[in-house]
Amino acid sequence: MAVFPQFVSLRLIRKYPLMRIQQINKFFNKLGRFQTAHRGGILLGVILFTLLAAAGILRFEFTFTNDGWFLEGDSAKLNAEKFRENFGNDASVVILVTAKGTPGENPAPSVRDSAIMEMWDSLSRYMLANIPLAKEIHAIENSVGTEALIHMSLERYENPAKDATKVGRAVADLLARPEFNSELWDLNAAGEPYLDVVKNDASMPQAARSVIIGVFIMIFCLAFFTRNKFGVLVPFMATALAMASVFGICGWIGVKPDFALFTLPVMLGMALSVGYSIHYINSFKQAYSRLNNRKAALVEAVTETGWPILFTVVTTVASMLSFLFVEMPVLRIIGTICGAVVFAVYLYVIILVPILFSYGGSARNTPENPTKNNFGFIENFLEKLGTKVLGLKLPITLISIVICIASAIGCTWLKVNMDYVEMFGTKLPFVERLVELMDSELANVYSYNVMVDFGEPDAFKNPENFMALDSAIQDLGKLPLTKITEGKARAMVGGVSENFGMAYIHVELKEWNSQQAEVDMDSAQALVRKHFPKASVGVEGYAVEQTSMNNKLVKGEIESICISFAVIAILLIISFMSIKTGLIGMIPNVAPILVIGGVMGICGFSMDMMTMMVMPMALGIAVDDTIHFVNHSKLCFERCGNYRESILTTFKDVGKSMVSTTIILCMMFVAYMVSPVTIFFRVGLMASIGLATALVADFTITPVLIMLTKPFGKEIKN
C-alpha cells in the first residue's frame, strides 16, 4: 500500500520534477499515528496471520537433485528423459576397491588376495540385496591387481529425488559397515546418488553452523548498536516471525528450495532486519530525547525513516526477483524466497518495532532516552570526512575511474566451474576421497553418454552399424578429457534399446574442466554424426548436466545483473522524480559489482550457483545506503537550499547509520567465512567486499556527483 508514490505517471514527473520528500513523509506520519492508535488490533492480526502461515512449516521440504536446474523442454532434460525411457537409468553406483599394503612389500598387495576376493564377492551380493533399485553388477580390475572397480547399474527411478536419496544413503551405510572395512583394502564410492548424499551430509552442518553464528552476530550487533534489551528482543522476534511465515507459506504451496542455496535468504533476512531496526530505533531515540513522549517519538521515527527504508526494501526485492527471468527453476525459487523474506522482514519490523516500543511510559534518563550521545565523536568524524571529500573532488573521481577499469579487466578473467572439488574444497573428507577417485586408474566421477537413435527398430541388428559404433568409440577415445586406463580409452558401448533402434556410447572423463568438457561433448556429437549421418545424435549424463548448468549460470548472471540495474534505475528515477538524480544514484552502485567480479577474476575464484547470487544481491543491498544518502541530502536541500551544507548535514545525520548497517551486514556474511566449505567462504568474502565497497562509494563518489551535477535544482542565495 505504501509503494504508491513510485507509480506516478511521467506527466506528473514532468510537472513536479522536484517533488518534495516532506509531502511523502506526510503519508508515513499518518501510518505511524494509525499504528499507535490501533496497536492492539494490529498485534492480534499479526499473531493470527503468523500462526496460520507458520503452520505450513510442517510441510516444508528441500530438494537435493539437479532436476530443478532445468526447465521443461530443456535439451539436457529432454535427452535425459529419452535415455531413461530406453535404457532405464543413467545414474549408477561405483565402488573402487584398492589393495592396501606397505610400499615394496613382497608379494605386492593385490585385489586378487583371497581375503579381498571374499570381501569383493560378499560386497557384490550385499549391494544387489540391499541397495534400492539395484539392477546388475559388473567388475573390472587393473592389470597389476592394485585396483578393482565394481559398477552397479540401477533400475529407472519412479520418484527421482526420493529414490536417488535412498540409493545414496544405502551406499553410505554400506561403506560404514564393519565387515567391509579392513587394513587390507580401502573402499571408495562414486555415482551421482552417493555424491549428492555425502555432499549434503557435509554441507548441512556447515550451513547450520553459519546460520547459528549469524544469529549470535545479529544479537550482538543489536545489543551493541541499540544498547537496549527491547532493541534486541523486538527485531529478533520480528525476524523469526517473518521467516516462519515465509517458509510456512512455502510449505503450504509446495515450494521446495535447493538446500545448498537455502542459507542465503536466512542470512539476508537477519542482516536486513538488523539494518531496518537500527534505522527506526536510532530515529526513535533522537526524537524521544527531544520530545520525552514515547508515542510522539515513534510517529516521528516512522515519518522520517518510513520512505527511505521502504524504498530500500523495494530495490532489494527487485534485485532478488530479477532471478525470475533466469532459465533455472532453482534460482527462480530461491530468488523469490529471498525477495519474500526481505519484504516480510520489513513488514514485521515496521509493524512490530513501533508498536511494541510504544508500550511504556515517558521518562528521561532511560536506556531509550540517553541524555548523552555516546557516539557523538563518530558524527563529528563523519562531518569532517564530508569536508575532506568535498575538497578532493578531482582525485576521488580519477581514483574511482582507475579502480573501475582495473576491476573491469579482472571481470574478463572470471569463469564458471561447477566442480565439486573447487566448490566444496579439499578440507572436507568427502572431497579428498573424490580427488583420490579421480586420480585412480579405474574410477571416475564425471561421464556422459552419446545416444544414437535411428528412429526405427532393428537398426542395430545391422553389423555395419555396430562397426560404425566401434569406429565412433575410437574417435571419442582421442578427445582431451576422455579417461585412459592402461593405454585404453574409457569409451565403450553402454547398451542397446529393446527394439534395437537405439544405442549409446558411455564416455568417462579423467577430470573436470567446464570449458573443455563443453568442447569435448560438442566434438563427440559431431564425430558420432559423421559415422551415423542418418541417425539422431544427442548427449546426456552427469557431465552434460554440469556443463548445461555452467552455461545457464553465465547467461543467468548477465541477465540478472542487467535486469537489476534497469529496474533499480527506473525505481530511483521515479522515486526522486528526476532522471538526473536517479542515474546519479546508480553510478556509485556500479562499483561493488565491478569490484566483486574483479576480485573473483584476479583471485581465480570460479562462479557457482551461490556466488552468482552475490552480485545482484549486493546491488540490491548496496543501493540502500545510496538511497538514504541521496534522500536525506535532498531533504536537507529542500530546507536550506545549499548543496555543501546539505551534504555535510547528511554525513552527520545518516552517516552513522550507514556505517553501522554496513558493519552489521558485513559481519553477518562473515559468518560464512568460518566454514571450510569453499562456496560458503567465497559468498561471505565477496558479499563483505561488495558491501564495504558500496559504503566507500557512497561516502566519496555520491557526494562528489551531487556537488558536480547539482541535481536538486538551483541553490538559494542568502
XYZ file of C-alpha atoms in Angstrom:
718
model
C 0.000 0.000 0.000
C 2.879 2.332 0.813
C 4.545 1.991 -2.549
C 2.022 4.136 -4.410
C 4.349 7.199 -4.654
C 6.617 5.207 -7.011
C 3.922 4.619 -9.578
C 3.467 8.189 -10.645
C 2.926 8.934 -14.305
C 5.616 10.544 -16.404
C 3.283 13.506 -16.830
C 3.434 14.128 -13.080
C 7.200 13.683 -13.093
C 7.497 16.397 -15.707
C 5.055 18.617 -13.835
C 6.687 18.106 -10.428
C 10.349 17.365 -11.132
C 11.366 18.083 -7.551
C 8.516 16.506 -5.634
C 9.171 17.336 -2.012
C 10.080 14.476 0.293
C 8.198 16.286 3.064
C 4.977 15.588 1.153
C 5.765 11.864 1.015
C 6.548 11.861 4.722
C 3.001 13.015 5.496
C 1.736 9.589 4.465
C 4.120 7.862 6.866
C 3.128 10.273 9.600
C -0.460 9.094 9.207
C 0.742 5.482 9.172
C 2.640 5.975 12.441
C -0.387 7.553 14.085
C -2.635 4.737 12.907
C -0.231 2.115 14.268
C -0.012 3.626 17.722
C -3.770 4.276 17.878
C -4.773 0.717 16.895
C -1.808 -1.229 18.213
C -3.831 -3.919 19.992
C -5.900 -4.891 16.955
C -2.869 -4.823 14.678
C -0.887 -7.081 17.027
C -3.756 -9.561 17.194
C -3.965 -9.636 13.392
C -0.216 -10.214 13.094
C -0.333 -13.078 15.604
C -3.247 -14.813 13.866
C -1.684 -14.467 10.413
C 1.684 -15.734 11.640
C 0.154 -18.787 13.324
C -1.755 -19.685 10.172
C 1.208 -19.146 7.826
C 3.836 -20.760 10.066
C 1.770 -23.951 10.393
C 2.902 -24.768 6.851
C 6.470 -25.356 8.125
C 5.344 -28.912 8.937
C 5.056 -29.444 5.162
C 8.244 -27.599 4.220
C 10.777 -29.645 2.229
C 14.083 -29.178 0.422
C 15.155 -30.535 -2.936
C 18.572 -32.167 -3.306
C 18.703 -33.130 -7.009
C 19.782 -31.344 -10.189
C 16.332 -31.688 -11.786
C 15.330 -28.258 -10.500
C 18.001 -26.586 -12.624
C 16.238 -27.358 -15.904
C 13.012 -26.062 -17.385
C 10.585 -28.308 -19.190
C 11.765 -28.587 -22.784
C 15.427 -28.011 -21.936
C 17.611 -30.134 -24.240
C 19.613 -31.604 -21.332
C 16.400 -32.640 -19.596
C 14.789 -33.995 -22.769
C 17.849 -36.096 -23.594
C 17.970 -37.439 -20.027
C 14.291 -38.424 -20.199
C 14.831 -40.059 -23.577
C 17.740 -42.056 -22.192
C 15.739 -43.251 -19.177
C 12.810 -44.294 -21.335
C 15.020 -46.518 -23.450
C 17.753 -47.673 -21.074
C 16.272 -47.368 -17.583
C 18.585 -45.083 -15.618
C 21.666 -43.018 -16.353
C 22.644 -42.979 -12.661
C 24.777 -45.749 -11.214
C 26.830 -46.732 -8.183
C 30.580 -47.303 -8.348
C 32.767 -48.869 -5.645
C 36.542 -48.697 -6.023
C 38.438 -51.442 -4.163
C 42.114 -50.623 -3.568
C 44.512 -53.161 -2.079
C 46.492 -51.634 0.785
C 49.911 -52.603 2.000
C 53.449 -51.412 2.670
C 55.345 -49.997 -0.348
C 57.849 -52.579 -1.607
C 56.015 -55.358 0.196
C 56.645 -58.821 -1.279
C 54.330 -60.052 -2.529
C 52.785 -56.720 -3.511
C 49.231 -56.079 -2.216
C 46.647 -57.270 -4.717
C 42.873 -57.280 -5.052
C 43.312 -60.939 -6.008
C 44.231 -61.747 -2.398
C 41.824 -64.363 -1.047
C 40.556 -62.131 1.766
C 39.832 -59.281 -0.638
C 38.231 -61.618 -3.170
C 35.974 -62.980 -0.441
C 35.017 -59.438 0.612
C 34.518 -58.494 -3.015
C 32.067 -61.343 -3.511
C 30.240 -60.548 -0.262
C 30.108 -56.857 -1.172
C 28.564 -57.566 -4.581
C 25.872 -59.773 -3.080
C 25.155 -57.198 -0.363
C 24.786 -54.421 -2.951
C 22.301 -56.396 -5.039
C 20.275 -57.305 -1.957
C 20.322 -54.028 -0.028
C 20.712 -51.094 -2.406
C 17.318 -49.976 -3.719
C 16.710 -50.367 -7.465
C 19.872 -52.444 -7.931
C 19.878 -53.908 -11.432
C 23.124 -55.675 -12.240
C 26.798 -55.588 -11.338
C 29.928 -55.610 -13.469
C 33.511 -55.654 -12.185
C 36.926 -54.961 -13.668
C 40.458 -54.785 -12.273
C 43.696 -53.245 -13.472
C 46.497 -55.413 -14.842
C 48.730 -55.131 -11.773
C 45.891 -56.043 -9.434
C 46.059 -52.972 -7.197
C 42.550 -51.767 -8.044
C 39.164 -53.287 -8.775
C 36.030 -51.428 -9.796
C 32.505 -52.623 -9.056
C 29.882 -50.907 -11.210
C 26.209 -51.339 -10.363
C 23.509 -50.145 -12.750
C 20.117 -49.062 -11.410
C 16.520 -49.556 -12.401
C 14.626 -46.483 -13.507
C 13.592 -44.070 -10.751
C 9.892 -43.657 -10.044
C 10.470 -40.608 -7.842
C 13.925 -39.239 -8.808
C 14.535 -37.147 -5.676
C 13.447 -39.735 -3.109
C 14.801 -42.780 -4.961
C 18.222 -41.191 -5.523
C 18.449 -40.273 -1.837
C 17.552 -43.846 -0.806
C 20.225 -45.268 -3.104
C 22.878 -42.802 -1.938
C 22.054 -43.381 1.712
C 22.282 -47.161 1.245
C 25.759 -46.800 -0.293
C 26.897 -44.545 2.568
C 25.620 -47.107 5.089
C 27.403 -49.877 3.210
C 30.769 -48.126 3.485
C 30.305 -47.771 7.234
C 29.640 -51.470 7.859
C 32.495 -53.157 9.805
C 32.654 -56.253 7.574
C 33.619 -54.031 4.632
C 36.391 -52.188 6.475
C 39.861 -53.647 6.888
C 43.556 -52.789 6.862
C 43.872 -54.976 3.751
C 41.760 -52.823 1.460
C 40.170 -49.432 1.007
C 36.670 -48.796 -0.362
C 35.758 -45.581 -2.125
C 32.402 -44.829 -3.721
C 31.134 -42.651 -6.542
C 27.977 -42.213 -8.548
C 25.538 -39.301 -8.572
C 23.167 -40.697 -5.863
C 26.006 -41.278 -3.412
C 27.791 -37.998 -4.155
C 24.606 -35.995 -3.598
C 24.070 -37.641 -0.216
C 27.632 -37.138 1.076
C 27.657 -33.591 -0.315
C 24.526 -32.778 1.661
C 25.796 -34.581 4.752
C 28.963 -32.484 4.615
C 27.336 -29.132 3.834
C 24.276 -29.296 6.112
C 26.222 -28.986 9.396
C 28.350 -26.211 7.902
C 25.261 -24.335 6.721
C 23.613 -24.754 10.123
C 26.765 -23.529 11.874
C 26.911 -20.432 9.671
C 23.279 -19.622 10.464
C 23.824 -20.143 14.215
C 26.888 -17.872 14.131
C 24.783 -15.373 12.183
C 22.138 -15.420 14.931
C 24.758 -14.632 17.591
C 26.198 -11.857 15.415
C 22.698 -10.453 14.947
C 22.073 -10.408 18.700
C 25.498 -8.870 19.395
C 25.017 -6.134 16.785
C 21.556 -5.247 18.062
C 22.832 -5.126 21.627
C 25.872 -3.012 20.711
C 24.127 -0.501 18.465
C 20.812 -0.133 20.336
C 22.066 -0.574 23.940
C 18.572 -1.701 24.890
C 17.068 -5.099 25.686
C 13.932 -4.295 23.704
C 16.156 -3.186 20.844
C 17.435 -6.765 20.768
C 14.248 -8.675 21.534
C 11.796 -6.926 19.215
C 13.861 -7.056 15.971
C 14.870 -10.660 16.735
C 11.238 -11.616 17.220
C 10.200 -9.768 14.065
C 12.862 -11.637 12.061
C 11.870 -15.039 13.433
C 8.160 -14.458 12.769
C 8.810 -13.138 9.260
C 10.884 -16.174 8.278
C 8.441 -18.578 9.887
C 5.655 -17.012 7.824
C 7.562 -17.160 4.524
C 8.803 -20.724 4.957
C 5.396 -21.780 6.219
C 3.733 -20.376 3.101
C 6.343 -22.237 1.015
C 5.229 -25.397 2.780
C 1.553 -24.699 2.141
C 2.034 -24.100 -1.599
C 4.635 -26.862 -2.086
C 7.676 -24.720 -2.976
C 10.882 -26.714 -2.400
C 14.116 -24.687 -2.401
C 17.500 -26.214 -3.121
C 19.227 -26.923 0.187
C 22.625 -25.612 -0.937
C 21.127 -22.137 -1.505
C 18.736 -22.064 1.429
C 21.019 -20.239 3.859
C 21.097 -17.127 1.628
C 17.539 -15.900 2.387
C 18.041 -16.700 6.080
C 21.276 -14.710 6.385
C 19.942 -11.934 4.166
C 16.768 -11.648 6.234
C 18.647 -11.471 9.535
C 21.112 -8.896 8.216
C 18.496 -6.577 6.747
C 16.235 -6.902 9.770
C 19.024 -5.520 11.939
C 19.627 -2.674 9.491
C 15.950 -1.687 9.245
C 15.502 -1.925 13.016
C 18.532 0.226 13.785
C 17.319 2.985 11.456
C 13.956 3.031 13.247
C 15.373 2.727 16.753
C 18.055 5.392 16.245
C 15.481 7.784 14.842
C 13.176 6.989 17.774
C 15.961 7.664 20.297
C 16.745 11.051 18.772
C 13.075 12.062 18.748
C 12.475 10.709 22.259
C 15.362 12.714 23.706
C 13.701 15.887 22.381
C 10.015 15.133 22.884
C 10.002 12.986 26.034
C 6.850 11.357 24.624
C 7.083 7.755 23.522
C 4.201 7.693 21.036
C 5.052 11.053 19.514
C 8.669 9.961 19.120
C 7.640 6.748 17.388
C 5.359 8.620 14.990
C 8.244 10.945 14.142
C 10.587 7.963 13.636
C 8.148 6.358 11.209
C 7.688 9.701 9.462
C 11.411 10.345 8.981
C 12.563 6.829 8.098
C 9.473 5.276 6.511
C 10.030 6.309 2.905
C 13.802 5.661 2.565
C 13.505 2.258 4.280
C 10.521 1.289 2.150
C 12.364 2.223 -0.999
C 15.460 0.266 0.022
C 13.159 -2.725 0.507
C 11.645 -2.272 -2.941
C 15.052 -2.101 -4.640
C 16.389 -5.119 -2.732
C 13.283 -7.147 -3.565
C 13.555 -6.050 -7.198
C 17.162 -7.269 -7.400
C 16.161 -10.651 -5.951
C 13.161 -11.004 -8.268
C 15.451 -10.446 -11.256
C 16.178 -14.185 -10.954
C 12.630 -14.851 -12.178
C 13.930 -14.093 -15.667
C 16.725 -16.674 -15.407
C 16.073 -20.015 -17.119
C 16.796 -22.034 -13.975
C 13.867 -23.009 -11.731
C 16.125 -23.424 -8.670
C 17.327 -19.815 -8.889
C 13.827 -18.568 -9.621
C 12.617 -20.222 -6.426
C 15.466 -19.041 -4.219
C 15.308 -15.521 -5.696
C 11.579 -15.357 -4.966
C 12.100 -16.658 -1.428
C 14.853 -14.073 -0.852
C 12.536 -11.310 -2.067
C 9.677 -12.621 0.078
C 11.916 -12.828 3.170
C 13.175 -9.260 2.658
C 9.632 -7.903 2.257
C 8.269 -9.967 5.161
C 11.103 -8.857 7.450
C 10.356 -5.253 6.512
C 6.633 -5.640 7.242
C 7.209 -7.289 10.598
C 9.836 -4.712 11.589
C 7.749 -1.707 10.507
C 4.737 -3.127 12.360
C 6.252 -4.629 15.498
C 9.088 -2.216 16.311
C 6.944 0.953 16.511
C 4.003 -0.815 18.170
C 5.949 -2.735 20.823
C 8.174 0.245 21.576
C 5.029 2.347 22.109
C 4.219 0.427 25.284
C 5.607 2.039 28.409
C 5.729 5.447 29.994
C 7.720 8.526 29.147
C 10.661 9.265 31.396
C 14.016 10.884 30.985
C 17.393 9.239 31.556
C 16.123 5.829 30.434
C 18.054 3.433 28.160
C 15.802 4.532 25.298
C 16.336 8.178 26.117
C 20.041 8.859 26.695
C 20.887 12.369 27.756
C 24.388 11.932 26.395
C 25.237 10.857 22.881
C 27.914 8.206 23.311
C 28.630 8.204 19.607
C 28.977 11.950 19.085
C 32.630 11.591 18.111
C 31.554 9.411 15.145
C 29.184 12.096 13.903
C 31.913 14.724 14.205
C 34.372 12.464 12.390
C 31.907 11.861 9.562
C 31.229 15.563 9.193
C 34.981 16.173 8.877
C 35.170 13.307 6.397
C 32.493 15.001 4.311
C 34.520 18.217 4.302
C 37.624 16.310 3.139
C 35.682 14.531 0.380
C 34.237 17.762 -0.991
C 37.744 19.219 -1.070
C 39.131 16.284 -3.076
C 36.601 16.006 -5.891
C 39.132 15.586 -8.720
C 41.386 12.975 -7.032
C 38.326 10.966 -5.951
C 36.977 10.997 -9.500
C 40.291 9.866 -11.015
C 40.897 7.125 -8.414
C 37.343 5.837 -8.893
C 37.840 5.585 -12.650
C 41.143 3.706 -12.223
C 39.602 1.221 -9.771
C 36.636 0.615 -12.069
C 38.887 -0.006 -15.081
C 41.116 -2.408 -13.116
C 38.048 -4.251 -11.804
C 36.527 -4.463 -15.283
C 39.734 -6.093 -16.546
C 39.555 -8.573 -13.678
C 35.942 -9.367 -14.625
C 37.133 -10.591 -18.021
C 39.094 -13.345 -16.245
C 36.017 -14.571 -14.410
C 34.961 -18.142 -15.189
C 32.233 -20.593 -14.230
C 33.081 -24.058 -12.968
C 30.509 -26.256 -11.201
C 33.063 -28.705 -9.859
C 32.748 -30.499 -6.517
C 36.434 -30.070 -5.705
C 36.506 -26.317 -6.256
C 33.036 -25.664 -4.851
C 33.495 -27.528 -1.584
C 37.278 -27.557 -1.146
C 39.625 -30.323 -0.101
C 39.202 -29.573 3.622
C 36.098 -31.773 3.561
C 36.809 -35.526 3.809
C 34.388 -36.482 1.047
C 36.153 -34.134 -1.390
C 39.526 -35.665 -0.501
C 38.029 -39.051 -1.338
C 36.753 -37.649 -4.636
C 40.234 -36.489 -5.567
C 41.557 -39.975 -4.791
C 38.874 -41.438 -7.058
C 39.740 -39.185 -9.971
C 43.441 -39.943 -9.528
C 42.816 -43.700 -9.604
C 43.273 -45.770 -12.741
C 39.766 -47.212 -12.942
C 37.285 -44.883 -11.256
C 35.791 -41.616 -12.425
C 33.347 -39.007 -11.179
C 32.138 -37.387 -14.384
C 30.868 -39.119 -17.522
C 28.421 -38.683 -20.375
C 26.516 -40.811 -22.867
C 26.296 -40.278 -26.617
C 22.946 -41.592 -27.882
C 22.422 -42.758 -31.456
C 18.763 -43.082 -32.450
C 17.676 -44.327 -35.873
C 14.007 -43.878 -35.008
C 13.122 -47.325 -36.260
C 13.532 -50.838 -34.803
C 16.292 -53.358 -35.645
C 18.762 -50.753 -36.904
C 21.492 -52.122 -34.657
C 20.940 -55.667 -35.843
C 22.815 -54.478 -38.891
C 26.547 -55.370 -38.431
C 27.600 -52.220 -40.275
C 26.047 -50.062 -37.581
C 27.901 -51.955 -34.872
C 31.136 -51.490 -36.799
C 30.321 -47.786 -37.005
C 29.895 -47.756 -33.213
C 33.388 -49.202 -32.833
C 34.816 -46.551 -35.150
C 32.996 -43.808 -33.235
C 34.399 -45.157 -29.963
C 37.925 -44.926 -31.375
C 37.337 -41.269 -32.223
C 35.829 -40.468 -28.822
C 38.848 -42.004 -27.110
C 41.029 -39.291 -28.644
C 39.155 -36.386 -27.050
C 41.246 -34.474 -24.460
C 39.154 -35.299 -21.369
C 38.443 -38.967 -22.114
C 39.965 -41.113 -19.365
C 42.730 -43.519 -20.419
C 43.425 -46.675 -18.405
C 46.498 -48.720 -19.272
C 46.543 -47.283 -22.765
C 42.834 -47.902 -23.435
C 40.232 -45.156 -23.669
C 37.283 -45.442 -21.292
C 34.725 -45.159 -24.065
C 32.533 -48.185 -24.670
C 29.148 -49.337 -25.936
C 26.821 -48.795 -22.999
C 23.744 -50.596 -24.260
C 21.178 -51.135 -26.974
C 17.440 -50.497 -26.626
C 14.971 -53.397 -26.588
C 13.862 -52.754 -30.164
C 17.479 -52.369 -31.374
C 16.644 -48.936 -32.766
C 18.856 -47.014 -30.395
C 22.280 -47.452 -28.759
C 24.590 -45.347 -26.653
C 28.313 -44.941 -26.065
C 29.439 -44.331 -22.473
C 32.425 -41.973 -22.093
C 34.262 -41.424 -18.795
C 36.247 -38.261 -18.039
C 39.634 -38.140 -16.338
C 38.965 -34.738 -14.702
C 36.535 -31.845 -14.735
C 37.092 -28.689 -16.721
C 33.832 -27.000 -17.632
C 35.097 -25.198 -20.736
C 36.936 -28.231 -22.131
C 34.015 -30.531 -21.232
C 31.692 -28.427 -23.359
C 34.149 -28.588 -26.266
C 34.552 -32.355 -25.837
C 30.831 -33.034 -25.828
C 30.197 -30.820 -28.847
C 33.031 -32.642 -30.617
C 31.625 -36.009 -29.520
C 28.280 -35.281 -31.171
C 29.956 -34.080 -34.347
C 32.228 -37.145 -34.526
C 29.383 -39.608 -33.961
C 27.182 -37.858 -36.545
C 29.881 -38.485 -39.161
C 29.536 -42.211 -38.533
C 25.714 -42.090 -38.339
C 24.565 -39.381 -40.764
C 21.018 -40.806 -40.938
C 20.525 -41.061 -37.154
C 19.700 -38.570 -34.423
C 22.645 -37.988 -32.060
C 22.442 -36.458 -28.590
C 24.410 -36.360 -25.353
C 23.222 -36.771 -21.785
C 24.592 -37.622 -18.356
C 26.035 -36.015 -15.262
C 28.751 -34.143 -17.162
C 26.150 -32.829 -19.614
C 24.034 -31.523 -16.748
C 27.031 -29.812 -15.163
C 28.030 -28.196 -18.452
C 24.478 -27.030 -19.115
C 24.306 -25.570 -15.617
C 27.590 -23.712 -16.236
C 26.207 -22.131 -19.385
C 22.954 -21.211 -17.680
C 24.843 -19.620 -14.805
C 26.790 -17.371 -17.177
C 23.681 -16.329 -19.072
C 21.648 -16.043 -15.872
C 24.245 -13.852 -14.159
C 24.336 -11.415 -17.069
C 20.543 -11.298 -17.331
C 20.050 -10.889 -13.594
C 22.545 -8.032 -13.265
C 21.182 -6.212 -16.320
C 17.586 -6.562 -15.152
C 18.506 -5.475 -11.621
C 20.306 -2.408 -12.949
C 17.439 -1.460 -15.237
C 14.684 -1.957 -12.663
C 16.539 -0.206 -9.835
C 17.488 2.695 -12.119
C 13.838 3.154 -13.122
C 12.730 2.975 -9.488
C 15.328 5.560 -8.468
C 14.270 7.905 -11.270
C 10.612 7.620 -10.290
C 11.383 7.889 -6.575
C 13.438 11.068 -6.878
C 11.204 12.409 -9.651
C 14.350 13.173 -11.630
C 16.237 11.263 -14.309
C 19.472 13.012 -13.320
C 19.129 12.184 -9.624
C 18.141 8.597 -10.342
C 21.132 7.971 -12.582
C 23.450 9.641 -10.080
C 22.153 7.200 -7.510
C 23.063 4.276 -9.787
C 26.626 5.304 -10.601
C 28.150 4.524 -7.163
C 26.452 1.133 -7.231
C 28.378 0.028 -10.309
C 31.468 -0.051 -8.078
C 30.561 -3.028 -5.834
C 29.525 -5.139 -8.845
C 32.767 -4.407 -10.681
C 34.920 -4.911 -7.585
C 33.278 -8.259 -6.739
C 33.753 -9.513 -10.297
C 37.276 -8.110 -10.475
C 38.410 -9.690 -7.203
C 36.922 -13.059 -8.203
C 38.632 -12.901 -11.590
C 42.011 -11.799 -10.229
C 41.943 -14.392 -7.413
C 40.870 -17.149 -9.813
C 37.569 -17.776 -7.995
C 35.079 -19.577 -10.217
C 31.443 -18.599 -10.238
C 28.947 -21.193 -8.997
C 25.279 -21.331 -8.028
C 25.850 -19.439 -4.754
C 28.429 -16.851 -5.752
C 26.390 -15.886 -8.832
C 23.687 -14.582 -6.489
C 26.137 -12.275 -4.705
C 26.321 -9.581 -7.401
C 22.563 -8.893 -7.804
C 22.138 -9.270 -4.039
C 24.991 -6.833 -3.354
C 23.469 -4.377 -5.831
C 20.073 -4.600 -4.151
C 21.546 -4.062 -0.691
C 24.229 -1.547 -1.681
C 21.716 0.832 -3.229
C 20.111 1.126 0.228
C 22.852 3.418 1.529
C 22.749 5.434 -1.675
C 19.025 5.974 -1.211
C 19.478 7.076 2.403
C 22.296 9.460 1.432
C 20.606 10.995 -1.615
C 17.186 11.088 0.050
C 18.499 12.893 3.139
C 20.637 15.246 1.036
C 17.545 16.180 -0.976
C 15.514 16.666 2.184
C 18.222 18.924 3.674
C 18.492 20.859 0.427
C 14.748 21.491 0.468
C 15.241 23.014 3.917
C 18.432 25.057 3.431
C 18.933 25.447 -0.336
C 22.721 24.872 -0.143
C 24.436 21.760 -1.547
C 27.541 21.840 0.635
C 25.569 22.311 3.822
C 23.101 19.586 2.784
C 25.862 17.052 2.125
C 27.728 17.782 5.361
C 24.489 17.538 7.337
C 23.781 14.212 5.661
C 27.213 12.885 6.624
C 26.457 13.835 10.220
C 22.798 12.728 10.384
C 22.693 9.433 8.464
C 26.383 8.591 8.087
C 26.489 6.777 11.424
C 23.504 4.589 10.487
C 25.084 3.848 7.098
C 28.338 2.780 8.758
C 26.608 0.695 11.414
C 24.294 -1.103 8.983
C 27.183 -1.871 6.623
C 29.258 -3.239 9.504
C 26.316 -5.392 10.551
C 25.706 -6.686 7.036
C 29.392 -7.496 6.565
C 29.567 -9.239 9.934
C 26.521 -11.338 9.077
C 28.117 -12.543 5.860
C 31.469 -13.050 7.603
C 29.649 -15.884 9.414
C 30.025 -17.821 6.158
C 33.793 -17.381 6.218
C 34.366 -19.635 9.233
C 33.181 -22.596 7.164
C 35.667 -24.941 5.459
C 33.205 -25.178 2.546
C 34.720 -23.069 -0.230
C 31.449 -21.767 -1.682
C 30.318 -20.548 1.750
C 33.657 -18.826 2.370
C 33.582 -17.103 -1.018
C 30.000 -15.907 -0.601
C 30.907 -14.354 2.750
C 34.078 -12.764 1.390
C 32.556 -11.405 -1.822
C 29.422 -10.065 -0.130
C 31.528 -8.314 2.523
C 33.840 -6.795 -0.094
C 30.877 -5.635 -2.173
C 29.053 -4.030 0.756
C 32.200 -2.320 2.060
C 32.913 -1.014 -1.443
C 29.361 0.325 -1.674
C 29.770 2.272 1.579
C 33.079 3.772 0.443
C 31.477 4.718 -2.890
C 28.536 6.386 -1.136
C 30.887 8.402 1.075
C 33.052 9.504 -1.853
C 31.507 9.204 -5.322
C 27.928 10.097 -4.357
C 28.643 13.464 -2.654
C 31.085 14.402 -5.402
C 28.460 13.672 -8.069
C 25.846 15.688 -6.193
C 28.198 18.669 -5.965
C 29.218 18.439 -9.613
C 25.776 17.868 -11.151
C 23.555 19.761 -8.666
C 20.522 17.501 -9.325
C 18.129 19.097 -6.810
C 17.872 22.444 -8.539
C 19.466 25.857 -8.120
C 20.893 26.915 -4.794
C 19.137 29.613 -2.799
C 21.371 32.627 -2.244
C 21.284 34.068 1.252
